[in-house]
Amino acid sequence: MIRVLIVDDQALIREGLNLMLSLYKEIEIVGEATNGKEAIEILGKKNVDVILMDIRMPIMNGVEATKIIKETYPYIKILILTTFNEDEYIFEGLNNGADGYLLKDIGSEELVNNIKNVYQGDMLFHGEVAKTIASAIRGKKSLHNKINHKELTPREMEIAELIGKGKNNKEISEILYITEGTVKNHVTNILAKLELRDRTQLALLIKNK
């Protein structure tokens, strides 16, 4: 059973998502919140696996809430679910640790499948959002060439591939039998070599190479 928290300031959206997801036995709706602050308060009382997070909300928006939640509960998966396909919101949300970005026109079955996938560690992006991110990442053709021409060491490639699969530093350290500090150093070197801003961009680059 995947425990889901719905965060959206519109009652109609919350009720619709609750009704839709309650039809699936593998999903349990553990709560609803109208803003990021309420969501954080709920997390102090209930166990949550996946959060469906809107962006534009009063008191505390989804981007700010995502950052705070990921700092306190890094194991909770956050899917940004919104109507906004705008670069500013996409990159802000992802830079703050969101595990995926979906638009609200998604179908119920696809949403449930995405919840399952992100719960298992995948990073997820709506088709239009993925295009926006890929376009930004591919601003320089040399990015793919740097990987293909093996500017990364074998160990760096191993780590990059694992990041592409959604693994965090702790998981990578356990898989490769190295310390988290060593993983962190490798990630820093990889980002510098590929001229990338963060591991989200790296994950997307690896998936599309």
JSON list of C-alpha atoms in Angstrom, two decimals:
[
{"chain": "A", "resi": 1, "resn": "MET", "atom": "CA", "xyz": [0.00, 0.00, 0.00]},
{"chain": "A", "resi": 2, "resn": "ILE", "atom": "CA", "xyz": [1.41, 3.38, -1.05]},
{"chain": "A", "resi": 3, "resn": "ARG", "atom": "CA", "xyz": [0.45, 6.18, 1.34]},
{"chain": "A", "resi": 4, "resn": "VAL", "atom": "CA", "xyz": [-0.33, 9.38, -0.55]},
{"chain": "A", "resi": 5, "resn": "LEU", "atom": "CA", "xyz": [-0.78, 12.97, 0.64]},
{"chain": "A", "resi": 6, "resn": "ILE", "atom": "CA", "xyz": [-2.63, 15.39, -1.66]},
{"chain": "A", "resi": 7, "resn": "VAL", "atom": "CA", "xyz": [-1.57, 19.06, -1.46]},
{"chain": "A", "resi": 8, "resn": "ASP", "atom": "CA", "xyz": [-3.61, 21.59, -3.46]},
{"chain": "A", "resi": 9, "resn": "ASP", "atom": "CA", "xyz": [-5.41, 24.81, -2.55]},
{"chain": "A", "resi": 10, "resn": "GLN", "atom": "CA", "xyz": [-8.42, 23.99, -4.75]},
{"chain": "A", "resi": 11, "resn": "ALA", "atom": "CA", "xyz": [-11.01, 21.82, -3.01]},
{"chain": "A", "resi": 12, "resn": "LEU", "atom": "CA", "xyz": [-12.33, 20.51, -6.32]},
{"chain": "A", "resi": 13, "resn": "ILE", "atom": "CA", "xyz": [-8.88, 19.23, -7.31]},
{"chain": "A", "resi": 14, "resn": "ARG", "atom": "CA", "xyz": [-8.29, 17.60, -3.92]},
{"chain": "A", "resi": 15, "resn": "GLU", "atom": "CA", "xyz": [-11.67, 15.91, -3.93]},
{"chain": "A", "resi": 16, "resn": "GLY", "atom": "CA", "xyz": [-11.26, 14.76, -7.52]},
{"chain": "A", "resi": 17, "resn": "LEU", "atom": "CA", "xyz": [-7.83, 13.25, -6.88]},
{"chain": "A", "resi": 18, "resn": "ASN", "atom": "CA", "xyz": [-9.04, 11.61, -3.68]},
{"chain": "A", "resi": 19, "resn": "LEU", "atom": "CA", "xyz": [-12.04, 10.07, -5.41]},
{"chain": "A", "resi": 20, "resn": "MET", "atom": "CA", "xyz": [-9.99, 8.94, -8.39]},
{"chain": "A", "resi": 21, "resn": "LEU", "atom": "CA", "xyz": [-7.13, 7.39, -6.39]},
{"chain": "A", "resi": 22, "resn": "SER", "atom": "CA", "xyz": [-9.42, 5.74, -3.83]},
{"chain": "A", "resi": 23, "resn": "LEU", "atom": "CA", "xyz": [-10.56, 3.39, -6.61]},
{"chain": "A", "resi": 24, "resn": "TYR", "atom": "CA", "xyz": [-7.13, 1.73, -6.59]},
{"chain": "A", "resi": 25, "resn": "LYS", "atom": "CA", "xyz": [-6.49, -0.74, -3.77]},
{"chain": "A", "resi": 26, "resn": "GLU", "atom": "CA", "xyz": [-2.72, -0.16, -3.86]},
{"chain": "A", "resi": 27, "resn": "ILE", "atom": "CA", "xyz": [-3.17, 3.53, -2.96]},
{"chain": "A", "resi": 28, "resn": "GLU", "atom": "CA", "xyz": [-4.13, 4.87, 0.47]},
{"chain": "A", "resi": 29, "resn": "ILE", "atom": "CA", "xyz": [-4.95, 8.58, 0.81]},
{"chain": "A", "resi": 30, "resn": "VAL", "atom": "CA", "xyz": [-3.64, 9.51, 4.26]},
{"chain": "A", "resi": 31, "resn": "GLY", "atom": "CA", "xyz": [-4.53, 13.19, 4.13]},
{"chain": "A", "resi": 32, "resn": "GLU", "atom": "CA", "xyz": [-5.16, 16.42, 2.26]},
{"chain": "A", "resi": 33, "resn": "ALA", "atom": "CA", "xyz": [-3.58, 19.86, 2.68]},
{"chain": "A", "resi": 34, "resn": "THR", "atom": "CA", "xyz": [-4.42, 23.25, 1.18]},
{"chain": "A", "resi": 35, "resn": "ASN", "atom": "CA", "xyz": [-0.84, 24.57, 1.24]},
{"chain": "A", "resi": 36, "resn": "GLY", "atom": "CA", "xyz": [2.75, 23.60, 1.96]},
{"chain": "A", "resi": 37, "resn": "LYS", "atom": "CA", "xyz": [2.59, 24.58, 5.63]},
{"chain": "A", "resi": 38, "resn": "GLU", "atom": "CA", "xyz": [-0.37, 22.28, 6.27]},
{"chain": "A", "resi": 39, "resn": "ALA", "atom": "CA", "xyz": [1.41, 19.48, 4.41]},
{"chain": "A", "resi": 40, "resn": "ILE", "atom": "CA", "xyz": [4.46, 19.77, 6.67]},
{"chain": "A", "resi": 41, "resn": "GLU", "atom": "CA", "xyz": [2.23, 19.70, 9.76]},
{"chain": "A", "resi": 42, "resn": "ILE", "atom": "CA", "xyz": [0.54, 16.52, 8.52]},
{"chain": "A", "resi": 43, "resn": "LEU", "atom": "CA", "xyz": [3.93, 14.86, 7.98]},
{"chain": "A", "resi": 44, "resn": "GLY", "atom": "CA", "xyz": [4.63, 15.31, 11.68]},
{"chain": "A", "resi": 45, "resn": "LYS", "atom": "CA", "xyz": [1.59, 13.17, 12.47]},
{"chain": "A", "resi": 46, "resn": "LYS", "atom": "CA", "xyz": [1.26, 10.65, 9.65]},
{"chain": "A", "resi": 47, "resn": "ASN", "atom": "CA", "xyz": [3.51, 8.39, 7.61]},
{"chain": "A", "resi": 48, "resn": "VAL", "atom": "CA", "xyz": [3.57, 9.37, 3.93]},
{"chain": "A", "resi": 49, "resn": "ASP", "atom": "CA", "xyz": [5.29, 7.70, 0.97]},
{"chain": "A", "resi": 50, "resn": "VAL", "atom": "CA", "xyz": [4.35, 9.99, -1.93]},
{"chain": "A", "resi": 51, "resn": "ILE", "atom": "CA", "xyz": [3.13, 13.60, -2.03]},
{"chain": "A", "resi": 52, "resn": "LEU", "atom": "CA", "xyz": [1.14, 15.04, -4.93]},
{"chain": "A", "resi": 53, "resn": "MET", "atom": "CA", "xyz": [2.19, 18.68, -4.69]},
{"chain": "A", "resi": 54, "resn": "ASP", "atom": "CA", "xyz": [0.64, 21.69, -6.41]},
{"chain": "A", "resi": 55, "resn": "ILE", "atom": "CA", "xyz": [2.90, 24.70, -7.03]},
{"chain": "A", "resi": 56, "resn": "ARG", "atom": "CA", "xyz": [0.86, 27.87, -6.68]},
{"chain": "A", "resi": 57, "resn": "MET", "atom": "CA", "xyz": [-0.69, 27.91, -3.20]},
{"chain": "A", "resi": 58, "resn": "PRO", "atom": "CA", "xyz": [-1.17, 30.58, -0.51]},
{"chain": "A", "resi": 59, "resn": "ILE", "atom": "CA", "xyz": [0.87, 30.78, 2.73]},
{"chain": "A", "resi": 60, "resn": "MET", "atom": "CA", "xyz": [3.54, 28.35, 1.45]},
{"chain": "A", "resi": 61, "resn": "ASN", "atom": "CA", "xyz": [3.84, 27.33, -2.20]},
{"chain": "A", "resi": 62, "resn": "GLY", "atom": "CA", "xyz": [4.78, 23.89, -3.46]},
{"chain": "A", "resi": 63, "resn": "VAL", "atom": "CA", "xyz": [8.34, 24.81, -4.41]},
{"chain": "A", "resi": 64, "resn": "GLU", "atom": "CA", "xyz": [9.18, 26.09, -0.93]},
{"chain": "A", "resi": 65, "resn": "ALA", "atom": "CA", "xyz": [7.41, 23.16, 0.72]},
{"chain": "A", "resi": 66, "resn": "THR", "atom": "CA", "xyz": [9.29, 20.67, -1.44]},
{"chain": "A", "resi": 67, "resn": "LYS", "atom": "CA", "xyz": [12.63, 22.07, -0.30]},
{"chain": "A", "resi": 68, "resn": "ILE", "atom": "CA", "xyz": [11.71, 21.93, 3.40]},
{"chain": "A", "resi": 69, "resn": "ILE", "atom": "CA", "xyz": [10.18, 18.46, 3.16]},
{"chain": "A", "resi": 70, "resn": "LYS", "atom": "CA", "xyz": [13.15, 17.00, 1.28]},
{"chain": "A", "resi": 71, "resn": "GLU", "atom": "CA", "xyz": [15.54, 18.39, 3.90]},
{"chain": "A", "resi": 72, "resn": "THR", "atom": "CA", "xyz": [13.54, 16.83, 6.74]},
{"chain": "A", "resi": 73, "resn": "TYR", "atom": "CA", "xyz": [12.09, 13.73, 5.05]},
{"chain": "A", "resi": 74, "resn": "PRO", "atom": "CA", "xyz": [14.44, 12.88, 2.15]},
{"chain": "A", "resi": 75, "resn": "TYR", "atom": "CA", "xyz": [12.83, 9.45, 1.72]},
{"chain": "A", "resi": 76, "resn": "ILE", "atom": "CA", "xyz": [9.40, 10.91, 0.85]},
{"chain": "A", "resi": 77, "resn": "LYS", "atom": "CA", "xyz": [8.79, 11.10, -2.89]},
{"chain": "A", "resi": 78, "resn": "ILE", "atom": "CA", "xyz": [7.30, 14.34, -4.21]},
{"chain": "A", "resi": 79, "resn": "LEU", "atom": "CA", "xyz": [5.44, 14.53, -7.50]},
{"chain": "A", "resi": 80, "resn": "ILE", "atom": "CA", "xyz": [4.65, 18.07, -8.56]},
{"chain": "A", "resi": 81, "resn": "LEU", "atom": "CA", "xyz": [1.20, 17.95, -10.13]},
{"chain": "A", "resi": 82, "resn": "THR", "atom": "CA", "xyz": [0.19, 21.25, -11.68]},
{"chain": "A", "resi": 83, "resn": "THR", "atom": "CA", "xyz": [-1.25, 23.06, -14.69]},
{"chain": "A", "resi": 84, "resn": "PHE", "atom": "CA", "xyz": [1.89, 25.11, -15.24]},
{"chain": "A", "resi": 85, "resn": "ASN", "atom": "CA", "xyz": [4.33, 24.02, -17.92]},
{"chain": "A", "resi": 86, "resn": "GLU", "atom": "CA", "xyz": [6.67, 26.96, -17.36]},
{"chain": "A", "resi": 87, "resn": "ASP", "atom": "CA", "xyz": [10.47, 26.76, -17.17]},
{"chain": "A", "resi": 88, "resn": "GLU", "atom": "CA", "xyz": [10.67, 28.81, -13.97]},
{"chain": "A", "resi": 89, "resn": "TYR", "atom": "CA", "xyz": [8.43, 26.45, -12.02]},
{"chain": "A", "resi": 90, "resn": "ILE", "atom": "CA", "xyz": [9.88, 23.29, -13.52]},
{"chain": "A", "resi": 91, "resn": "PHE", "atom": "CA", "xyz": [13.48, 24.05, -12.63]},
{"chain": "A", "resi": 92, "resn": "GLU", "atom": "CA", "xyz": [12.68, 25.56, -9.24]},
{"chain": "A", "resi": 93, "resn": "GLY", "atom": "CA", "xyz": [10.73, 22.50, -8.21]},
{"chain": "A", "resi": 94, "resn": "LEU", "atom": "CA", "xyz": [13.32, 20.03, -9.47]},
{"chain": "A", "resi": 95, "resn": "ASN", "atom": "CA", "xyz": [16.21, 21.96, -7.96]},
{"chain": "A", "resi": 96, "resn": "ASN", "atom": "CA", "xyz": [14.46, 21.75, -4.60]},
{"chain": "A", "resi": 97, "resn": "GLY", "atom": "CA", "xyz": [14.35, 17.97, -4.80]},
{"chain": "A", "resi": 98, "resn": "ALA", "atom": "CA", "xyz": [11.07, 17.05, -6.51]},
{"chain": "A", "resi": 99, "resn": "ASP", "atom": "CA", "xyz": [11.07, 13.51, -7.92]},
{"chain": "A", "resi": 100, "resn": "GLY", "atom": "CA", "xyz": [8.86, 14.29, -10.88]},
{"chain": "A", "resi": 101, "resn": "TYR", "atom": "CA", "xyz": [6.74, 16.90, -12.59]},
{"chain": "A", "resi": 102, "resn": "LEU", "atom": "CA", "xyz": [3.35, 16.01, -14.08]},
{"chain": "A", "resi": 103, "resn": "LEU", "atom": "CA", "xyz": [0.62, 18.16, -15.60]},
{"chain": "A", "resi": 104, "resn": "LYS", "atom": "CA", "xyz": [-2.93, 17.86, -14.26]},
{"chain": "A", "resi": 105, "resn": "ASP", "atom": "CA", "xyz": [-4.33, 16.70, -17.59]},
{"chain": "A", "resi": 106, "resn": "ILE", "atom": "CA", "xyz": [-2.88, 13.25, -16.87]},
{"chain": "A", "resi": 107, "resn": "GLY", "atom": "CA", "xyz": [-5.28, 10.27, -16.84]},
{"chain": "A", "resi": 108, "resn": "SER", "atom": "CA", "xyz": [-6.08, 8.34, -13.65]},
{"chain": "A", "resi": 109, "resn": "GLU", "atom": "CA", "xyz": [-4.38, 5.08, -14.66]},
{"chain": "A", "resi": 110, "resn": "GLU", "atom": "CA", "xyz": [-1.27, 6.90, -15.83]},
{"chain": "A", "resi": 111, "resn": "LEU", "atom": "CA", "xyz": [-1.16, 8.89, -12.59]},
{"chain": "A", "resi": 112, "resn": "VAL", "atom": "CA", "xyz": [-1.38, 5.73, -10.49]},
{"chain": "A", "resi": 113, "resn": "ASN", "atom": "CA", "xyz": [1.38, 4.09, -12.54]},
{"chain": "A", "resi": 114, "resn": "ASN", "atom": "CA", "xyz": [3.52, 7.18, -12.07]},
{"chain": "A", "resi": 115, "resn": "ILE", "atom": "CA", "xyz": [2.91, 7.14, -8.32]},
{"chain": "A", "resi": 116, "resn": "LYS", "atom": "CA", "xyz": [4.04, 3.49, -8.23]},
{"chain": "A", "resi": 117, "resn": "ASN", "atom": "CA", "xyz": [7.13, 4.23, -10.31]},
{"chain": "A", "resi": 118, "resn": "VAL", "atom": "CA", "xyz": [8.25, 7.26, -8.32]},
{"chain": "A", "resi": 119, "resn": "TYR", "atom": "CA", "xyz": [7.66, 5.28, -5.10]},
{"chain": "A", "resi": 120, "resn": "GLN", "atom": "CA", "xyz": [10.11, 2.69, -6.44]},
{"chain": "A", "resi": 121, "resn": "GLY", "atom": "CA", "xyz": [12.74, 5.36, -7.11]},
{"chain": "A", "resi": 122, "resn": "ASP", "atom": "CA", "xyz": [12.13, 6.53, -10.68]},
{"chain": "A", "resi": 123, "resn": "MET", "atom": "CA", "xyz": [12.13, 10.17, -11.76]},
{"chain": "A", "resi": 124, "resn": "LEU", "atom": "CA", "xyz": [9.06, 11.11, -13.77]},
{"chain": "A", "resi": 125, "resn": "PHE", "atom": "CA", "xyz": [8.26, 13.89, -16.20]},
{"chain": "A", "resi": 126, "resn": "HIS", "atom": "CA", "xyz": [5.21, 14.70, -18.30]},
{"chain": "A", "resi": 127, "resn": "GLY", "atom": "CA", "xyz": [6.00, 14.62, -22.02]},
{"chain": "A", "resi": 128, "resn": "GLU", "atom": "CA", "xyz": [5.88, 18.39, -22.48]},
{"chain": "A", "resi": 129, "resn": "VAL", "atom": "CA", "xyz": [7.91, 18.97, -19.32]},
{"chain": "A", "resi": 130, "resn": "ALA", "atom": "CA", "xyz": [10.52, 16.44, -20.42]},
{"chain": "A", "resi": 131, "resn": "LYS", "atom": "CA", "xyz": [10.89, 18.31, -23.71]},
{"chain": "A", "resi": 132, "resn": "THR", "atom": "CA", "xyz": [11.49, 21.59, -21.88]},
{"chain": "A", "resi": 133, "resn": "ILE", "atom": "CA", "xyz": [14.12, 20.05, -19.63]},
{"chain": "A", "resi": 134, "resn": "ALA", "atom": "CA", "xyz": [15.81, 18.13, -22.43]},
{"chain": "A", "resi": 135, "resn": "SER", "atom": "CA", "xyz": [15.99, 21.30, -24.50]},
{"chain": "A", "resi": 136, "resn": "ALA", "atom": "CA", "xyz": [17.69, 23.15, -21.67]},
{"chain": "A", "resi": 137, "resn": "ILE", "atom": "CA", "xyz": [20.12, 20.34, -20.98]},
{"chain": "A", "resi": 138, "resn": "ARG", "atom": "CA", "xyz": [21.02, 19.95, -24.62]},
{"chain": "A", "resi": 139, "resn": "GLY", "atom": "CA", "xyz": [21.95, 23.59, -24.95]},
{"chain": "A", "resi": 140, "resn": "LYS", "atom": "CA", "xyz": [25.45, 22.38, -25.80]},
{"chain": "A", "resi": 141, "resn": "LYS", "atom": "CA", "xyz": [25.93, 19.40, -28.09]},
{"chain": "A", "resi": 142, "resn": "SER", "atom": "CA", "xyz": [29.19, 18.69, -26.30]},
{"chain": "A", "resi": 143, "resn": "LEU", "atom": "CA", "xyz": [27.31, 17.20, -23.33]},
{"chain": "A", "resi": 144, "resn": "HIS", "atom": "CA", "xyz": [26.59, 13.92, -25.10]},
{"chain": "A", "resi": 145, "resn": "ASN", "atom": "CA", "xyz": [30.03, 13.96, -26.70]},
{"chain": "A", "resi": 146, "resn": "LYS", "atom": "CA", "xyz": [31.69, 14.26, -23.32]},
{"chain": "A", "resi": 147, "resn": "ILE", "atom": "CA", "xyz": [30.01, 11.04, -22.23]},
{"chain": "A", "resi": 148, "resn": "ASN", "atom": "CA", "xyz": [30.55, 9.26, -25.54]},
{"chain": "A", "resi": 149, "resn": "HIS", "atom": "CA", "xyz": [34.21, 10.30, -25.67]},
{"chain": "A", "resi": 150, "resn": "LYS", "atom": "CA", "xyz": [34.65, 8.88, -22.19]},
{"chain": "A", "resi": 151, "resn": "GLU", "atom": "CA", "xyz": [35.73, 12.05, -20.40]},
{"chain": "A", "resi": 152, "resn": "LEU", "atom": "CA", "xyz": [34.19, 10.39, -17.36]},
{"chain": "A", "resi": 153, "resn": "THR", "atom": "CA", "xyz": [36.20, 7.68, -15.61]},
{"chain": "A", "resi": 154, "resn": "PRO", "atom": "CA", "xyz": [34.69, 4.16, -15.39]},
{"chain": "A", "resi": 155, "resn": "ARG", "atom": "CA", "xyz": [33.75, 4.80, -11.76]},
{"chain": "A", "resi": 156, "resn": "GLU", "atom": "CA", "xyz": [32.15, 8.14, -12.65]},
{"chain": "A", "resi": 157, "resn": "MET", "atom": "CA", "xyz": [30.16, 6.45, -15.40]},
{"chain": "A", "resi": 158, "resn": "GLU", "atom": "CA", "xyz": [28.94, 3.81, -12.91]},
{"chain": "A", "resi": 159, "resn": "ILE", "atom": "CA", "xyz": [27.77, 6.53, -10.55]},
{"chain": "A", "resi": 160, "resn": "ALA", "atom": "CA", "xyz": [26.20, 8.58, -13.35]},
{"chain": "A", "resi": 161, "resn": "GLU", "atom": "CA", "xyz": [24.25, 5.54, -14.55]},
{"chain": "A", "resi": 162, "resn": "LEU", "atom": "CA", "xyz": [22.97, 4.88, -11.01]},
{"chain": "A", "resi": 163, "resn": "ILE", "atom": "CA", "xyz": [21.90, 8.51, -10.65]},
{"chain": "A", "resi": 164, "resn": "GLY", "atom": "CA", "xyz": [20.05, 8.07, -13.94]},
{"chain": "A", "resi": 165, "resn": "LYS", "atom": "CA", "xyz": [18.14, 5.25, -12.24]},
{"chain": "A", "resi": 166, "resn": "GLY", "atom": "CA", "xyz": [17.11, 7.56, -9.40]},
{"chain": "A", "resi": 167, "resn": "LYS", "atom": "CA", "xyz": [19.54, 6.27, -6.77]},
{"chain": "A", "resi": 168, "resn": "ASN", "atom": "CA", "xyz": [20.64, 8.62, -3.97]},
{"chain": "A", "resi": 169, "resn": "ASN", "atom": "CA", "xyz": [24.17, 8.88, -2.55]},
{"chain": "A", "resi": 170, "resn": "LYS", "atom": "CA", "xyz": [23.49, 6.39, 0.27]},
{"chain": "A", "resi": 171, "resn": "GLU", "atom": "CA", "xyz": [22.08, 3.79, -2.12]},
{"chain": "A", "resi": 172, "resn": "ILE", "atom": "CA", "xyz": [25.00, 4.27, -4.53]},
{"chain": "A", "resi": 173, "resn": "SER", "atom": "CA", "xyz": [27.53, 3.89, -1.72]},
{"chain": "A", "resi": 174, "resn": "GLU", "atom": "CA", "xyz": [25.93, 0.58, -0.69]},
{"chain": "A", "resi": 175, "resn": "ILE", "atom": "CA", "xyz": [25.80, -0.72, -4.26]},
{"chain": "A", "resi": 176, "resn": "LEU", "atom": "CA", "xyz": [29.43, 0.18, -5.04]},
{"chain": "A", "resi": 177, "resn": "TYR", "atom": "CA", "xyz": [30.82, -0.46, -1.53]},
{"chain": "A", "resi": 178, "resn": "ILE", "atom": "CA", "xyz": [32.27, 3.03, -1.16]},
{"chain": "A", "resi": 179, "resn": "THR", "atom": "CA", "xyz": [31.56, 5.80, 1.34]},
{"chain": "A", "resi": 180, "resn": "GLU", "atom": "CA", "xyz": [28.88, 8.44, 0.84]},
{"chain": "A", "resi": 181, "resn": "GLY", "atom": "CA", "xyz": [31.63, 11.06, 0.95]},
{"chain": "A", "resi": 182, "resn": "THR", "atom": "CA", "xyz": [33.40, 9.38, -1.97]},
{"chain": "A", "resi": 183, "resn": "VAL", "atom": "CA", "xyz": [30.14, 9.27, -3.92]},
{"chain": "A", "resi": 184, "resn": "LYS", "atom": "CA", "xyz": [29.57, 12.96, -3.24]},
{"chain": "A", "resi": 185, "resn": "ASN", "atom": "CA", "xyz": [33.07, 13.81, -4.50]},
{"chain": "A", "resi": 186, "resn": "HIS", "atom": "CA", "xyz": [32.51, 11.80, -7.68]},
{"chain": "A", "resi": 187, "resn": "VAL", "atom": "CA", "xyz": [29.16, 13.51, -8.29]},
{"chain": "A", "resi": 188, "resn": "THR", "atom": "CA", "xyz": [30.79, 16.92, -7.90]},
{"chain": "A", "resi": 189, "resn": "ASN", "atom": "CA", "xyz": [33.45, 15.95, -10.46]},
{"chain": "A", "resi": 190, "resn": "ILE", "atom": "CA", "xyz": [30.86, 14.56, -12.88]},
{"chain": "A", "resi": 191, "resn": "LEU", "atom": "CA", "xyz": [28.76, 17.73, -12.76]},
{"chain": "A", "resi": 192, "resn": "ALA", "atom": "CA", "xyz": [31.85, 19.88, -13.28]},
{"chain": "A", "resi": 193, "resn": "LYS", "atom": "CA", "xyz": [33.06, 17.83, -16.27]},
{"chain": "A", "resi": 194, "resn": "LEU", "atom": "CA", "xyz": [29.65, 17.87, -17.95]},
{"chain": "A", "resi": 195, "resn": "GLU", "atom": "CA", "xyz": [28.95, 21.50, -17.00]},
{"chain": "A", "resi": 196, "resn": "LEU", "atom": "CA", "xyz": [25.65, 20.57, -15.37]},
{"chain": "A", "resi": 197, "resn": "ARG", "atom": "CA", "xyz": [23.91, 22.42, -12.57]},
{"chain": "A", "resi": 198, "resn": "ASP", "atom": "CA", "xyz": [22.67, 19.50, -10.48]},
{"chain": "A", "resi": 199, "resn": "ARG", "atom": "CA", "xyz": [22.04, 15.75, -10.37]},
{"chain": "A", "resi": 200, "resn": "THR", "atom": "CA", "xyz": [18.54, 16.17, -11.79]},
{"chain": "A", "resi": 201, "resn": "GLN", "atom": "CA", "xyz": [20.04, 17.44, -15.04]},
{"chain": "A", "resi": 202, "resn": "LEU", "atom": "CA", "xyz": [22.55, 14.58, -14.92]},
{"chain": "A", "resi": 203, "resn": "ALA", "atom": "CA", "xyz": [19.79, 11.99, -14.45]},
{"chain": "A", "resi": 204, "resn": "LEU", "atom": "CA", "xyz": [17.89, 13.34, -17.43]},
{"chain": "A", "resi": 205, "resn": "LEU", "atom": "CA", "xyz": [21.02, 13.48, -19.57]},
{"chain": "A", "resi": 206, "resn": "ILE", "atom": "CA", "xyz": [21.87, 9.86, -18.78]},
{"chain": "A", "resi": 207, "resn": "LYS", "atom": "CA", "xyz": [18.32, 8.74, -19.57]},
{"chain": "A", "resi": 208, "resn": "ASN", "atom": "CA", "xyz": [18.44, 10.47, -22.95]},
{"chain": "A", "resi": 209, "resn": "LYS", "atom": "CA", "xyz": [22.01, 9.69, -24.01]}
]
